[in-house]
């Protein structure tokens, strides 16, 4: 939906800086590059265009916030975070090239441990047995390029859990995108966690038993959703538990697969 809003405004010759979504209350945030005079004139026009897009998606419970993007003064000094990000951008190709030698076609995530930028942190799967060799190769490459890195450290992640997270992230996005901003479901938020190989999904709503038709519809819809071939292909054989909470954390729906 945000992509559709961005593309629609862009085609209408607006300089769109960003489009975002804030849940509970469901809010569409849009940043446009406009002067003060243009902003006053264009705000109601943009609002109407966005309302039409939301109506087409049956979204009827929302706020729209349109802000004017202001240019950074040309004499403004870069912040410390800007400097760090720039340096990391320069380091990334070095890490990418080095990690390819160890079979990492997709470069790992990197960052600094602390603000002094003396320790570079690299994410690696917890089954990686070549940590010592990788550390030596990375430090050698950085030293050759004269970066002021004194040490390289690793953050190890559970590879199986990470892959499961990749499988479920688009599923959670699909659930959220189809329910958020629709008054029938009163969705306040969607969250999930992976624990001991099982995915736990929580939907917090403002529904209660007086909305039994909406609760029943959600229950049946989710049952069908998890039987779709596309959904099964995405989540593979993962165990999961989906709970829809109503007012006062009342459990309205519980769907489980072990």
PDB file of C-alpha atoms in Angstrom:
ATOM      1  CA  UNK A   1       0.000   0.000   0.000  1.00  0.00           C
ATOM      2  CA  UNK A   2       2.815   2.422   0.869  1.00  0.00           C
ATOM      3  CA  UNK A   3       4.447   1.623  -2.477  1.00  0.00           C
ATOM      4  CA  UNK A   4       1.176   2.374  -4.261  1.00  0.00           C
ATOM      5  CA  UNK A   5       0.869   5.714  -2.451  1.00  0.00           C
ATOM      6  CA  UNK A   6       4.484   6.559  -3.262  1.00  0.00           C
ATOM      7  CA  UNK A   7       4.097   5.678  -6.956  1.00  0.00           C
ATOM      8  CA  UNK A   8       0.771   7.527  -7.296  1.00  0.00           C
ATOM      9  CA  UNK A   9       2.140  10.753  -5.814  1.00  0.00           C
ATOM     10  CA  UNK A  10       5.368  10.404  -7.751  1.00  0.00           C
ATOM     11  CA  UNK A  11       3.432  10.082 -11.034  1.00  0.00           C
ATOM     12  CA  UNK A  12       1.506  13.212 -10.035  1.00  0.00           C
ATOM     13  CA  UNK A  13       4.872  15.042 -10.021  1.00  0.00           C
ATOM     14  CA  UNK A  14       5.234  15.317  -6.248  1.00  0.00           C
ATOM     15  CA  UNK A  15       8.736  14.932  -4.850  1.00  0.00           C
ATOM     16  CA  UNK A  16       8.023  12.220  -2.277  1.00  0.00           C
ATOM     17  CA  UNK A  17      10.675  11.867   0.397  1.00  0.00           C
ATOM     18  CA  UNK A  18       9.015   9.035   2.330  1.00  0.00           C
ATOM     19  CA  UNK A  19       5.778   7.127   2.967  1.00  0.00           C
ATOM     20  CA  UNK A  20       5.319   5.184   6.181  1.00  0.00           C
ATOM     21  CA  UNK A  21       2.765   3.507   8.414  1.00  0.00           C
ATOM     22  CA  UNK A  22       2.349   3.839  12.182  1.00  0.00           C
ATOM     23  CA  UNK A  23       0.009   1.340  13.911  1.00  0.00           C
ATOM     24  CA  UNK A  24      -2.511   1.993  16.686  1.00  0.00           C
ATOM     25  CA  UNK A  25      -3.955   4.328  15.627  1.00  0.00           C
ATOM     26  CA  UNK A  26      -3.304   3.382  12.010  1.00  0.00           C
ATOM     27  CA  UNK A  27      -1.575   6.427  10.547  1.00  0.00           C
ATOM     28  CA  UNK A  28      -0.213   7.042   7.046  1.00  0.00           C
ATOM     29  CA  UNK A  29       2.759   9.416   7.199  1.00  0.00           C
ATOM     30  CA  UNK A  30       3.900  11.204   4.039  1.00  0.00           C
ATOM     31  CA  UNK A  31       6.847  13.550   3.670  1.00  0.00           C
ATOM     32  CA  UNK A  32       6.863  15.828   0.609  1.00  0.00           C
ATOM     33  CA  UNK A  33       9.458  18.254  -0.638  1.00  0.00           C
ATOM     34  CA  UNK A  34       7.368  21.446  -0.798  1.00  0.00           C
ATOM     35  CA  UNK A  35       7.635  25.123   0.020  1.00  0.00           C
ATOM     36  CA  UNK A  36       5.334  26.610   2.674  1.00  0.00           C
ATOM     37  CA  UNK A  37       3.028  28.029   0.001  1.00  0.00           C
ATOM     38  CA  UNK A  38       2.907  24.740  -1.943  1.00  0.00           C
ATOM     39  CA  UNK A  39       2.265  22.723   1.215  1.00  0.00           C
ATOM     40  CA  UNK A  40      -0.850  24.721   2.143  1.00  0.00           C
ATOM     41  CA  UNK A  41      -2.218  24.339  -1.379  1.00  0.00           C
ATOM     42  CA  UNK A  42      -1.298  20.732  -2.054  1.00  0.00           C
ATOM     43  CA  UNK A  43      -2.114  19.166   1.328  1.00  0.00           C
ATOM     44  CA  UNK A  44      -5.879  18.686   0.666  1.00  0.00           C
ATOM     45  CA  UNK A  45      -5.166  17.417  -2.870  1.00  0.00           C
ATOM     46  CA  UNK A  46      -2.677  14.835  -1.620  1.00  0.00           C
ATOM     47  CA  UNK A  47      -5.031  13.828   1.188  1.00  0.00           C
ATOM     48  CA  UNK A  48      -7.805  13.109  -1.300  1.00  0.00           C
ATOM     49  CA  UNK A  49      -5.504  10.988  -3.492  1.00  0.00           C
ATOM     50  CA  UNK A  50      -4.428   8.932  -0.471  1.00  0.00           C
ATOM     51  CA  UNK A  51      -8.030   8.518   0.725  1.00  0.00           C
ATOM     52  CA  UNK A  52      -8.955   7.068  -2.680  1.00  0.00           C
ATOM     53  CA  UNK A  53      -6.130   4.523  -2.455  1.00  0.00           C
ATOM     54  CA  UNK A  54      -7.107   3.511   1.087  1.00  0.00           C
ATOM     55  CA  UNK A  55     -10.772   3.160   0.098  1.00  0.00           C
ATOM     56  CA  UNK A  56      -9.756   0.817  -2.736  1.00  0.00           C
ATOM     57  CA  UNK A  57      -8.075  -1.381  -0.083  1.00  0.00           C
ATOM     58  CA  UNK A  58     -11.189  -1.197   2.156  1.00  0.00           C
ATOM     59  CA  UNK A  59      -9.211   0.675   4.804  1.00  0.00           C
ATOM     60  CA  UNK A  60     -11.628   2.878   6.737  1.00  0.00           C
ATOM     61  CA  UNK A  61      -9.954   3.438  10.104  1.00  0.00           C
ATOM     62  CA  UNK A  62      -6.919   5.673   9.727  1.00  0.00           C
ATOM     63  CA  UNK A  63      -5.279   9.078  10.042  1.00  0.00           C
ATOM     64  CA  UNK A  64      -3.227  10.844   7.390  1.00  0.00           C
ATOM     65  CA  UNK A  65      -0.264  13.013   8.344  1.00  0.00           C
ATOM     66  CA  UNK A  66       1.427  15.025   5.602  1.00  0.00           C
ATOM     67  CA  UNK A  67       4.599  16.826   6.542  1.00  0.00           C
ATOM     68  CA  UNK A  68       6.774  19.229   4.648  1.00  0.00           C
ATOM     69  CA  UNK A  69      10.344  18.095   4.115  1.00  0.00           C
ATOM     70  CA  UNK A  70      12.885  20.805   4.779  1.00  0.00           C
ATOM     71  CA  UNK A  71      16.314  20.878   3.210  1.00  0.00           C
ATOM     72  CA  UNK A  72      19.317  20.550   5.475  1.00  0.00           C
ATOM     73  CA  UNK A  73      21.269  23.850   5.493  1.00  0.00           C
ATOM     74  CA  UNK A  74      24.291  23.555   3.195  1.00  0.00           C
ATOM     75  CA  UNK A  75      26.658  24.618   6.003  1.00  0.00           C
ATOM     76  CA  UNK A  76      25.328  22.017   8.470  1.00  0.00           C
ATOM     77  CA  UNK A  77      28.052  19.739   9.821  1.00  0.00           C
ATOM     78  CA  UNK A  78      27.590  15.965   9.467  1.00  0.00           C
ATOM     79  CA  UNK A  79      26.693  14.177  12.697  1.00  0.00           C
ATOM     80  CA  UNK A  80      28.789  11.430  14.255  1.00  0.00           C
ATOM     81  CA  UNK A  81      26.259   8.832  13.050  1.00  0.00           C
ATOM     82  CA  UNK A  82      26.553  10.214   9.492  1.00  0.00           C
ATOM     83  CA  UNK A  83      30.319   9.805   9.633  1.00  0.00           C
ATOM     84  CA  UNK A  84      30.013   6.254  10.972  1.00  0.00           C
ATOM     85  CA  UNK A  85      27.502   5.271   8.298  1.00  0.00           C
ATOM     86  CA  UNK A  86      29.740   6.697   5.584  1.00  0.00           C
ATOM     87  CA  UNK A  87      32.732   4.763   6.875  1.00  0.00           C
ATOM     88  CA  UNK A  88      30.719   1.542   7.079  1.00  0.00           C
ATOM     89  CA  UNK A  89      29.648   2.061   3.463  1.00  0.00           C
ATOM     90  CA  UNK A  90      33.329   2.231   2.523  1.00  0.00           C
ATOM     91  CA  UNK A  91      34.172  -0.850   4.576  1.00  0.00           C
ATOM     92  CA  UNK A  92      31.289  -2.971   3.272  1.00  0.00           C
ATOM     93  CA  UNK A  93      32.814  -3.759  -0.177  1.00  0.00           C
ATOM     94  CA  UNK A  94      36.023  -4.902   1.554  1.00  0.00           C
ATOM     95  CA  UNK A  95      34.069  -7.237   3.839  1.00  0.00           C
ATOM     96  CA  UNK A  96      31.957  -8.478   0.927  1.00  0.00           C
ATOM     97  CA  UNK A  97      35.016  -9.343  -1.159  1.00  0.00           C
ATOM     98  CA  UNK A  98      36.773 -11.055   1.749  1.00  0.00           C
ATOM     99  CA  UNK A  99      33.731 -13.084   2.819  1.00  0.00           C
ATOM    100  CA  UNK A 100      33.214 -14.358  -0.725  1.00  0.00           C
ATOM    101  CA  UNK A 101      36.478 -16.265  -0.309  1.00  0.00           C
ATOM    102  CA  UNK A 102      34.780 -18.196   2.494  1.00  0.00           C
ATOM    103  CA  UNK A 103      31.668 -18.975   0.453  1.00  0.00           C
ATOM    104  CA  UNK A 104      29.470 -16.051   1.589  1.00  0.00           C
ATOM    105  CA  UNK A 105      27.820 -14.877  -1.615  1.00  0.00           C
ATOM    106  CA  UNK A 106      25.506 -12.679   0.466  1.00  0.00           C
ATOM    107  CA  UNK A 107      27.613 -10.328   2.624  1.00  0.00           C
ATOM    108  CA  UNK A 108      26.961 -10.541   6.390  1.00  0.00           C
ATOM    109  CA  UNK A 109      25.697  -7.595   8.435  1.00  0.00           C
ATOM    110  CA  UNK A 110      28.369  -5.359   9.949  1.00  0.00           C
ATOM    111  CA  UNK A 111      28.492  -2.572  12.503  1.00  0.00           C
ATOM    112  CA  UNK A 112      30.630  -0.942  15.165  1.00  0.00           C
ATOM    113  CA  UNK A 113      30.893  -1.987  18.796  1.00  0.00           C
ATOM    114  CA  UNK A 114      30.801   1.435  20.455  1.00  0.00           C
ATOM    115  CA  UNK A 115      31.130   4.945  19.077  1.00  0.00           C
ATOM    116  CA  UNK A 116      34.914   4.978  18.824  1.00  0.00           C
ATOM    117  CA  UNK A 117      34.783   2.863  15.660  1.00  0.00           C
ATOM    118  CA  UNK A 118      37.715   0.751  16.804  1.00  0.00           C
ATOM    119  CA  UNK A 119      35.955  -2.614  16.879  1.00  0.00           C
ATOM    120  CA  UNK A 120      34.120  -3.931  13.822  1.00  0.00           C
ATOM    121  CA  UNK A 121      31.338  -6.437  14.539  1.00  0.00           C
ATOM    122  CA  UNK A 122      30.342  -9.024  11.919  1.00  0.00           C
ATOM    123  CA  UNK A 123      27.328 -11.347  12.101  1.00  0.00           C
ATOM    124  CA  UNK A 124      28.068 -15.025  11.473  1.00  0.00           C
ATOM    125  CA  UNK A 125      25.992 -18.215  11.803  1.00  0.00           C
ATOM    126  CA  UNK A 126      26.715 -20.127  14.995  1.00  0.00           C
ATOM    127  CA  UNK A 127      27.860 -23.211  13.062  1.00  0.00           C
ATOM    128  CA  UNK A 128      30.745 -21.330  11.406  1.00  0.00           C
ATOM    129  CA  UNK A 129      33.972 -23.209  12.250  1.00  0.00           C
ATOM    130  CA  UNK A 130      36.421 -20.877  10.475  1.00  0.00           C
ATOM    131  CA  UNK A 131      36.073 -17.843  12.744  1.00  0.00           C
ATOM    132  CA  UNK A 132      39.805 -17.522  13.396  1.00  0.00           C
ATOM    133  CA  UNK A 133      40.696 -17.618   9.677  1.00  0.00           C
ATOM    134  CA  UNK A 134      37.896 -15.159   8.801  1.00  0.00           C
ATOM    135  CA  UNK A 135      39.011 -12.766  11.543  1.00  0.00           C
ATOM    136  CA  UNK A 136      42.603 -12.797  10.282  1.00  0.00           C
ATOM    137  CA  UNK A 137      41.541 -12.320   6.649  1.00  0.00           C
ATOM    138  CA  UNK A 138      39.201  -9.388   7.465  1.00  0.00           C
ATOM    139  CA  UNK A 139      41.734  -7.628   9.695  1.00  0.00           C
ATOM    140  CA  UNK A 140      44.412  -8.025   7.031  1.00  0.00           C
ATOM    141  CA  UNK A 141      42.128  -6.582   4.335  1.00  0.00           C
ATOM    142  CA  UNK A 142      41.132  -3.599   6.504  1.00  0.00           C
ATOM    143  CA  UNK A 143      44.749  -2.908   7.441  1.00  0.00           C
ATOM    144  CA  UNK A 144      45.743  -2.967   3.787  1.00  0.00           C
ATOM    145  CA  UNK A 145      43.091  -0.321   3.027  1.00  0.00           C
ATOM    146  CA  UNK A 146      44.324   1.699   6.052  1.00  0.00           C
ATOM    147  CA  UNK A 147      41.092   1.661   8.052  1.00  0.00           C
ATOM    148  CA  UNK A 148      41.543   2.472  11.737  1.00  0.00           C
ATOM    149  CA  UNK A 149      40.000  -0.776  12.934  1.00  0.00           C
ATOM    150  CA  UNK A 150      41.908  -2.303  15.834  1.00  0.00           C
ATOM    151  CA  UNK A 151      39.822  -5.420  16.311  1.00  0.00           C
ATOM    152  CA  UNK A 152      37.180  -7.603  14.652  1.00  0.00           C
ATOM    153  CA  UNK A 153      34.512  -9.382  16.683  1.00  0.00           C
ATOM    154  CA  UNK A 154      31.676 -11.718  15.746  1.00  0.00           C
ATOM    155  CA  UNK A 155      28.043 -11.899  16.783  1.00  0.00           C
ATOM    156  CA  UNK A 156      26.825 -15.455  16.287  1.00  0.00           C
ATOM    157  CA  UNK A 157      23.204 -16.157  15.439  1.00  0.00           C
ATOM    158  CA  UNK A 158      21.143 -19.336  15.343  1.00  0.00           C
ATOM    159  CA  UNK A 159      21.078 -20.194  11.648  1.00  0.00           C
ATOM    160  CA  UNK A 160      17.974 -22.374  11.855  1.00  0.00           C
ATOM    161  CA  UNK A 161      16.060 -19.688  13.773  1.00  0.00           C
ATOM    162  CA  UNK A 162      17.207 -16.986  11.343  1.00  0.00           C
ATOM    163  CA  UNK A 163      15.983 -18.991   8.333  1.00  0.00           C
ATOM    164  CA  UNK A 164      12.666 -19.603  10.075  1.00  0.00           C
ATOM    165  CA  UNK A 165      12.386 -15.879  10.727  1.00  0.00           C
ATOM    166  CA  UNK A 166      12.960 -15.213   7.010  1.00  0.00           C
ATOM    167  CA  UNK A 167      10.131 -17.638   6.195  1.00  0.00           C
ATOM    168  CA  UNK A 168       7.653 -16.037   8.586  1.00  0.00           C
ATOM    169  CA  UNK A 169       8.438 -12.361   8.087  1.00  0.00           C
ATOM    170  CA  UNK A 170       6.465 -12.100   4.790  1.00  0.00           C
ATOM    171  CA  UNK A 171       3.612 -14.094   6.350  1.00  0.00           C
ATOM    172  CA  UNK A 172       3.341 -11.592   9.216  1.00  0.00           C
ATOM    173  CA  UNK A 173       3.479  -8.716   6.724  1.00  0.00           C
ATOM    174  CA  UNK A 174       0.614 -10.296   4.740  1.00  0.00           C
ATOM    175  CA  UNK A 175      -1.497 -10.651   7.885  1.00  0.00           C
ATOM    176  CA  UNK A 176      -0.836  -7.091   8.988  1.00  0.00           C
ATOM    177  CA  UNK A 177      -1.378  -5.564   5.539  1.00  0.00           C
ATOM    178  CA  UNK A 178      -4.755  -7.260   5.170  1.00  0.00           C
ATOM    179  CA  UNK A 179      -6.139  -6.329   8.584  1.00  0.00           C
ATOM    180  CA  UNK A 180      -4.629  -3.040   9.700  1.00  0.00           C
ATOM    181  CA  UNK A 181      -6.724   0.079   9.303  1.00  0.00           C
ATOM    182  CA  UNK A 182     -10.002  -1.824   8.867  1.00  0.00           C
ATOM    183  CA  UNK A 183     -12.583  -1.004  11.534  1.00  0.00           C
ATOM    184  CA  UNK A 184     -14.215  -4.461  11.388  1.00  0.00           C
ATOM    185  CA  UNK A 185     -11.129  -6.034  12.955  1.00  0.00           C
ATOM    186  CA  UNK A 186      -9.964  -3.213  15.286  1.00  0.00           C
ATOM    187  CA  UNK A 187      -6.370  -4.409  14.949  1.00  0.00           C
ATOM    188  CA  UNK A 188      -3.967  -2.752  17.399  1.00  0.00           C
ATOM    189  CA  UNK A 189      -0.852  -4.681  16.549  1.00  0.00           C
ATOM    190  CA  UNK A 190       0.716  -7.886  15.247  1.00  0.00           C
ATOM    191  CA  UNK A 191       3.760  -9.482  16.831  1.00  0.00           C
ATOM    192  CA  UNK A 192       5.566 -12.801  16.610  1.00  0.00           C
ATOM    193  CA  UNK A 193       8.480 -14.662  18.093  1.00  0.00           C
ATOM    194  CA  UNK A 194      10.266 -17.900  17.340  1.00  0.00           C
ATOM    195  CA  UNK A 195      10.974 -20.095  20.317  1.00  0.00           C
ATOM    196  CA  UNK A 196      12.249 -23.693  20.342  1.00  0.00           C
ATOM    197  CA  UNK A 197      11.508 -24.054  16.620  1.00  0.00           C
ATOM    198  CA  UNK A 198       7.898 -22.853  16.909  1.00  0.00           C
ATOM    199  CA  UNK A 199       6.462 -19.562  15.664  1.00  0.00           C
ATOM    200  CA  UNK A 200       4.105 -17.777  18.067  1.00  0.00           C
ATOM    201  CA  UNK A 201       1.894 -15.082  16.492  1.00  0.00           C
ATOM    202  CA  UNK A 202      -0.199 -12.619  18.496  1.00  0.00           C
ATOM    203  CA  UNK A 203      -2.901 -10.342  17.094  1.00  0.00           C
ATOM    204  CA  UNK A 204      -4.071  -7.698  19.555  1.00  0.00           C
ATOM    205  CA  UNK A 205      -7.514  -6.341  18.727  1.00  0.00           C
ATOM    206  CA  UNK A 206     -10.272  -4.306  20.310  1.00  0.00           C
ATOM    207  CA  UNK A 207     -12.847  -7.003  19.555  1.00  0.00           C
ATOM    208  CA  UNK A 208     -15.047  -8.773  22.109  1.00  0.00           C
ATOM    209  CA  UNK A 209     -17.731 -11.450  22.018  1.00  0.00           C
ATOM    210  CA  UNK A 210     -20.318  -8.910  20.895  1.00  0.00           C
ATOM    211  CA  UNK A 211     -18.431  -8.868  17.583  1.00  0.00           C
ATOM    212  CA  UNK A 212     -18.813 -12.629  17.194  1.00  0.00           C
ATOM    213  CA  UNK A 213     -19.355 -12.431  13.417  1.00  0.00           C
ATOM    214  CA  UNK A 214     -16.028 -10.653  12.916  1.00  0.00           C
ATOM    215  CA  UNK A 215     -14.240 -13.057  15.262  1.00  0.00           C
ATOM    216  CA  UNK A 216     -15.683 -16.082  13.439  1.00  0.00           C
ATOM    217  CA  UNK A 217     -14.721 -14.591  10.080  1.00  0.00           C
ATOM    218  CA  UNK A 218     -11.124 -14.082  11.226  1.00  0.00           C
ATOM    219  CA  UNK A 219     -10.937 -17.637  12.571  1.00  0.00           C
ATOM    220  CA  UNK A 220     -12.204 -19.192   9.349  1.00  0.00           C
ATOM    221  CA  UNK A 221     -10.053 -16.912   7.192  1.00  0.00           C
ATOM    222  CA  UNK A 222      -6.872 -17.883   9.050  1.00  0.00           C
ATOM    223  CA  UNK A 223      -7.713 -21.573   8.872  1.00  0.00           C
ATOM    224  CA  UNK A 224      -8.049 -21.268   5.097  1.00  0.00           C
ATOM    225  CA  UNK A 225      -4.925 -19.121   4.850  1.00  0.00           C
ATOM    226  CA  UNK A 226      -2.759 -21.768   6.503  1.00  0.00           C
ATOM    227  CA  UNK A 227      -4.089 -24.479   4.159  1.00  0.00           C
ATOM    228  CA  UNK A 228      -3.182 -22.555   0.992  1.00  0.00           C
ATOM    229  CA  UNK A 229      -0.440 -24.142  -1.110  1.00  0.00           C
ATOM    230  CA  UNK A 230       1.471 -20.849  -1.227  1.00  0.00           C
ATOM    231  CA  UNK A 231       1.386 -20.523   2.572  1.00  0.00           C
ATOM    232  CA  UNK A 232       2.478 -24.132   3.099  1.00  0.00           C
ATOM    233  CA  UNK A 233       5.324 -23.674   0.632  1.00  0.00           C
ATOM    234  CA  UNK A 234       6.454 -20.537   2.486  1.00  0.00           C
ATOM    235  CA  UNK A 235       6.404 -21.854   6.057  1.00  0.00           C
ATOM    236  CA  UNK A 236       7.429 -25.420   5.152  1.00  0.00           C
ATOM    237  CA  UNK A 237       6.841 -27.782   8.109  1.00  0.00           C
ATOM    238  CA  UNK A 238       7.199 -25.166  10.848  1.00  0.00           C
ATOM    239  CA  UNK A 239       5.062 -25.543  13.952  1.00  0.00           C
ATOM    240  CA  UNK A 240       3.060 -22.439  14.849  1.00  0.00           C
ATOM    241  CA  UNK A 241       0.476 -20.988  17.182  1.00  0.00           C
ATOM    242  CA  UNK A 242      -1.709 -18.006  16.309  1.00  0.00           C
ATOM    243  CA  UNK A 243      -3.734 -16.281  19.031  1.00  0.00           C
ATOM    244  CA  UNK A 244      -6.177 -13.425  18.497  1.00  0.00           C
ATOM    245  CA  UNK A 245      -6.637 -11.395  21.658  1.00  0.00           C
ATOM    246  CA  UNK A 246      -9.601  -9.138  22.301  1.00  0.00           C
ATOM    247  CA  UNK A 247     -10.278  -6.542  24.957  1.00  0.00           C
ATOM    248  CA  UNK A 248      -8.474  -7.100  28.276  1.00  0.00           C
ATOM    249  CA  UNK A 249      -6.240  -9.721  26.619  1.00  0.00           C
ATOM    250  CA  UNK A 250      -9.167 -12.130  26.257  1.00  0.00           C
ATOM    251  CA  UNK A 251      -8.274 -15.083  23.969  1.00  0.00           C
ATOM    252  CA  UNK A 252     -10.796 -15.056  21.121  1.00  0.00           C
ATOM    253  CA  UNK A 253      -9.154 -17.427  18.617  1.00  0.00           C
ATOM    254  CA  UNK A 254      -6.360 -19.966  18.926  1.00  0.00           C
ATOM    255  CA  UNK A 255      -5.019 -21.919  15.959  1.00  0.00           C
ATOM    256  CA  UNK A 256      -2.155 -24.361  16.537  1.00  0.00           C
ATOM    257  CA  UNK A 257      -0.046 -26.720  14.446  1.00  0.00           C
ATOM    258  CA  UNK A 258       2.564 -28.872  16.186  1.00  0.00           C
TER     259      UNK A 258
END
